[in-house]
Amino acid sequence: MGRNITDGGSGDFSPTANIKEEGAMVKGVMEGHRLVKTKFGDKPVFSLKVLEADCTFSSSGKEVQPAEGDKVDIFAPTRLAKQLAQVTTVETVTIRYLGLG
């Protein structure tokens, strides 16, 4: 007889944008953010309704391509998270990866 072991995650995720790739860009309407538990502590996850994207997305470990208007999640690095925290819901944002530095 087996037992269920939780992974410590905090629920379901929409497709996640891979914004740390060269040339990655996603534009969308901010729908909000939430904190999720990770092995590195609580981290913010931002949700956008996609308007335009030039990046890859993954869901359950597989690459997916959401349609315009679909909800996606973004795990933002610290600097970007601080900037996105200042964006109110229904504002349109464009995130473009410019590289390190």
PDB file of C-alpha atoms in Angstrom:
ATOM      1  CA  MET A   1       0.000   0.000   0.000  1.00  0.00           C
ATOM      2  CA  GLY A   2       1.420   3.406  -0.990  1.00  0.00           C
ATOM      3  CA  ARG A   3       1.039   6.859   0.414  1.00  0.00           C
ATOM      4  CA  ASN A   4       0.734  10.264  -1.227  1.00  0.00           C
ATOM      5  CA  ILE A   5       3.665  12.584  -0.725  1.00  0.00           C
ATOM      6  CA  THR A   6       3.142  16.244  -1.494  1.00  0.00           C
ATOM      7  CA  ASP A   7       5.774  18.174  -3.383  1.00  0.00           C
ATOM      8  CA  GLY A   8       5.475  21.319  -1.281  1.00  0.00           C
ATOM      9  CA  GLY A   9       4.107  23.272  -4.244  1.00  0.00           C
ATOM     10  CA  SER A  10       1.170  25.575  -3.949  1.00  0.00           C
ATOM     11  CA  GLY A  11      -1.257  24.472  -6.612  1.00  0.00           C
ATOM     12  CA  ASP A  12      -1.819  24.566 -10.326  1.00  0.00           C
ATOM     13  CA  PHE A  13       0.027  26.846 -12.683  1.00  0.00           C
ATOM     14  CA  SER A  14      -0.936  28.305 -16.015  1.00  0.00           C
ATOM     15  CA  PRO A  15       1.671  27.903 -18.756  1.00  0.00           C
ATOM     16  CA  THR A  16       4.878  29.513 -17.530  1.00  0.00           C
ATOM     17  CA  ALA A  17       6.806  31.970 -19.718  1.00  0.00           C
ATOM     18  CA  ASN A  18      10.513  31.258 -20.114  1.00  0.00           C
ATOM     19  CA  ILE A  19      11.675  34.862 -19.987  1.00  0.00           C
ATOM     20  CA  LYS A  20      15.349  34.183 -19.247  1.00  0.00           C
ATOM     21  CA  GLU A  21      16.155  33.202 -22.831  1.00  0.00           C
ATOM     22  CA  GLU A  22      17.965  35.391 -25.364  1.00  0.00           C
ATOM     23  CA  GLY A  23      15.441  37.641 -27.132  1.00  0.00           C
ATOM     24  CA  ALA A  24      12.449  36.536 -25.036  1.00  0.00           C
ATOM     25  CA  MET A  25       9.499  38.935 -24.978  1.00  0.00           C
ATOM     26  CA  VAL A  26       5.985  38.737 -23.584  1.00  0.00           C
ATOM     27  CA  LYS A  27       3.336  41.453 -23.605  1.00  0.00           C
ATOM     28  CA  GLY A  28       0.107  41.155 -21.685  1.00  0.00           C
ATOM     29  CA  VAL A  29      -2.441  42.570 -19.293  1.00  0.00           C
ATOM     30  CA  MET A  30      -1.562  42.147 -15.617  1.00  0.00           C
ATOM     31  CA  GLU A  31      -4.113  39.952 -13.851  1.00  0.00           C
ATOM     32  CA  GLY A  32      -2.397  39.861 -10.466  1.00  0.00           C
ATOM     33  CA  HIS A  33       0.249  38.047  -8.477  1.00  0.00           C
ATOM     34  CA  ARG A  34       0.551  35.546  -5.658  1.00  0.00           C
ATOM     35  CA  LEU A  35       3.269  34.046  -3.482  1.00  0.00           C
ATOM     36  CA  VAL A  36       4.168  30.396  -3.937  1.00  0.00           C
ATOM     37  CA  LYS A  37       6.302  28.226  -1.713  1.00  0.00           C
ATOM     38  CA  THR A  38       9.533  27.035  -3.310  1.00  0.00           C
ATOM     39  CA  LYS A  39      12.602  25.324  -1.921  1.00  0.00           C
ATOM     40  CA  PHE A  40      14.159  28.800  -1.868  1.00  0.00           C
ATOM     41  CA  GLY A  41      11.314  30.335   0.149  1.00  0.00           C
ATOM     42  CA  ASP A  42       8.199  32.226  -0.910  1.00  0.00           C
ATOM     43  CA  LYS A  43       8.508  33.659  -4.438  1.00  0.00           C
ATOM     44  CA  PRO A  44       6.084  35.913  -6.349  1.00  0.00           C
ATOM     45  CA  VAL A  45       4.362  34.586  -9.463  1.00  0.00           C
ATOM     46  CA  PHE A  46       2.767  37.143 -11.778  1.00  0.00           C
ATOM     47  CA  SER A  47      -0.186  36.315 -14.025  1.00  0.00           C
ATOM     48  CA  LEU A  48      -0.741  37.977 -17.396  1.00  0.00           C
ATOM     49  CA  LYS A  49      -3.343  37.675 -20.122  1.00  0.00           C
ATOM     50  CA  VAL A  50      -1.164  37.256 -23.236  1.00  0.00           C
ATOM     51  CA  LEU A  51      -1.458  39.832 -26.003  1.00  0.00           C
ATOM     52  CA  GLU A  52       1.782  39.059 -27.829  1.00  0.00           C
ATOM     53  CA  ALA A  53       4.727  36.781 -27.138  1.00  0.00           C
ATOM     54  CA  ASP A  54       8.068  35.821 -28.605  1.00  0.00           C
ATOM     55  CA  CYS A  55       9.232  33.282 -26.035  1.00  0.00           C
ATOM     56  CA  THR A  56       8.629  29.679 -25.110  1.00  0.00           C
ATOM     57  CA  PHE A  57       6.114  28.510 -22.531  1.00  0.00           C
ATOM     58  CA  SER A  58       6.035  25.301 -20.535  1.00  0.00           C
ATOM     59  CA  SER A  59       3.333  23.450 -18.683  1.00  0.00           C
ATOM     60  CA  SER A  60       3.909  20.247 -16.705  1.00  0.00           C
ATOM     61  CA  GLY A  61       7.415  20.007 -18.156  1.00  0.00           C
ATOM     62  CA  LYS A  62       6.256  20.197 -21.799  1.00  0.00           C
ATOM     63  CA  GLU A  63       6.528  23.094 -24.209  1.00  0.00           C
ATOM     64  CA  VAL A  64       3.154  24.660 -25.043  1.00  0.00           C
ATOM     65  CA  GLN A  65       2.022  27.695 -27.035  1.00  0.00           C
ATOM     66  CA  PRO A  66      -0.845  29.610 -25.408  1.00  0.00           C
ATOM     67  CA  ALA A  67      -3.272  31.515 -27.613  1.00  0.00           C
ATOM     68  CA  GLU A  68      -3.791  35.264 -27.460  1.00  0.00           C
ATOM     69  CA  GLY A  69      -5.897  36.059 -24.392  1.00  0.00           C
ATOM     70  CA  ASP A  70      -4.789  32.963 -22.444  1.00  0.00           C
ATOM     71  CA  LYS A  71      -3.522  33.361 -18.890  1.00  0.00           C
ATOM     72  CA  VAL A  72       0.196  32.699 -18.307  1.00  0.00           C
ATOM     73  CA  ASP A  73       2.425  32.807 -15.231  1.00  0.00           C
ATOM     74  CA  ILE A  74       5.825  34.432 -14.853  1.00  0.00           C
ATOM     75  CA  PHE A  75       8.442  33.634 -12.208  1.00  0.00           C
ATOM     76  CA  ALA A  76      10.289  36.939 -12.231  1.00  0.00           C
ATOM     77  CA  PRO A  77      13.893  37.465 -11.128  1.00  0.00           C
ATOM     78  CA  THR A  78      14.294  39.850  -8.175  1.00  0.00           C
ATOM     79  CA  ARG A  79      14.714  43.125 -10.102  1.00  0.00           C
ATOM     80  CA  LEU A  80      11.818  42.363 -12.431  1.00  0.00           C
ATOM     81  CA  ALA A  81       9.636  41.226  -9.511  1.00  0.00           C
ATOM     82  CA  LYS A  82      10.215  44.573  -7.775  1.00  0.00           C
ATOM     83  CA  GLN A  83       9.162  46.409 -10.938  1.00  0.00           C
ATOM     84  CA  LEU A  84       6.125  44.197 -11.635  1.00  0.00           C
ATOM     85  CA  ALA A  85       4.950  44.641  -8.036  1.00  0.00           C
ATOM     86  CA  GLN A  86       4.329  48.301  -8.924  1.00  0.00           C
ATOM     87  CA  VAL A  87       2.036  47.420 -11.855  1.00  0.00           C
ATOM     88  CA  THR A  88      -1.686  47.447 -11.097  1.00  0.00           C
ATOM     89  CA  THR A  89      -4.118  44.930 -12.510  1.00  0.00           C
ATOM     90  CA  VAL A  90      -5.470  45.714 -15.996  1.00  0.00           C
ATOM     91  CA  GLU A  91      -2.276  47.598 -16.950  1.00  0.00           C
ATOM     92  CA  THR A  92      -0.483  46.354 -20.054  1.00  0.00           C
ATOM     93  CA  VAL A  93       3.175  45.413 -19.600  1.00  0.00           C
ATOM     94  CA  THR A  94       5.916  44.331 -21.964  1.00  0.00           C
ATOM     95  CA  ILE A  95       8.741  42.171 -20.609  1.00  0.00           C
ATOM     96  CA  ARG A  96      11.832  41.780 -22.773  1.00  0.00           C
ATOM     97  CA  TYR A  97      14.972  39.883 -21.772  1.00  0.00           C
ATOM     98  CA  LEU A  98      18.012  42.072 -22.401  1.00  0.00           C
ATOM     99  CA  GLY A  99      20.607  39.682 -21.005  1.00  0.00           C
ATOM    100  CA  LEU A 100      22.610  39.754 -17.815  1.00  0.00           C
ATOM    101  CA  GLY A 101      23.993  42.960 -16.388  1.00  0.00           C
TER     102      GLY A 101
END
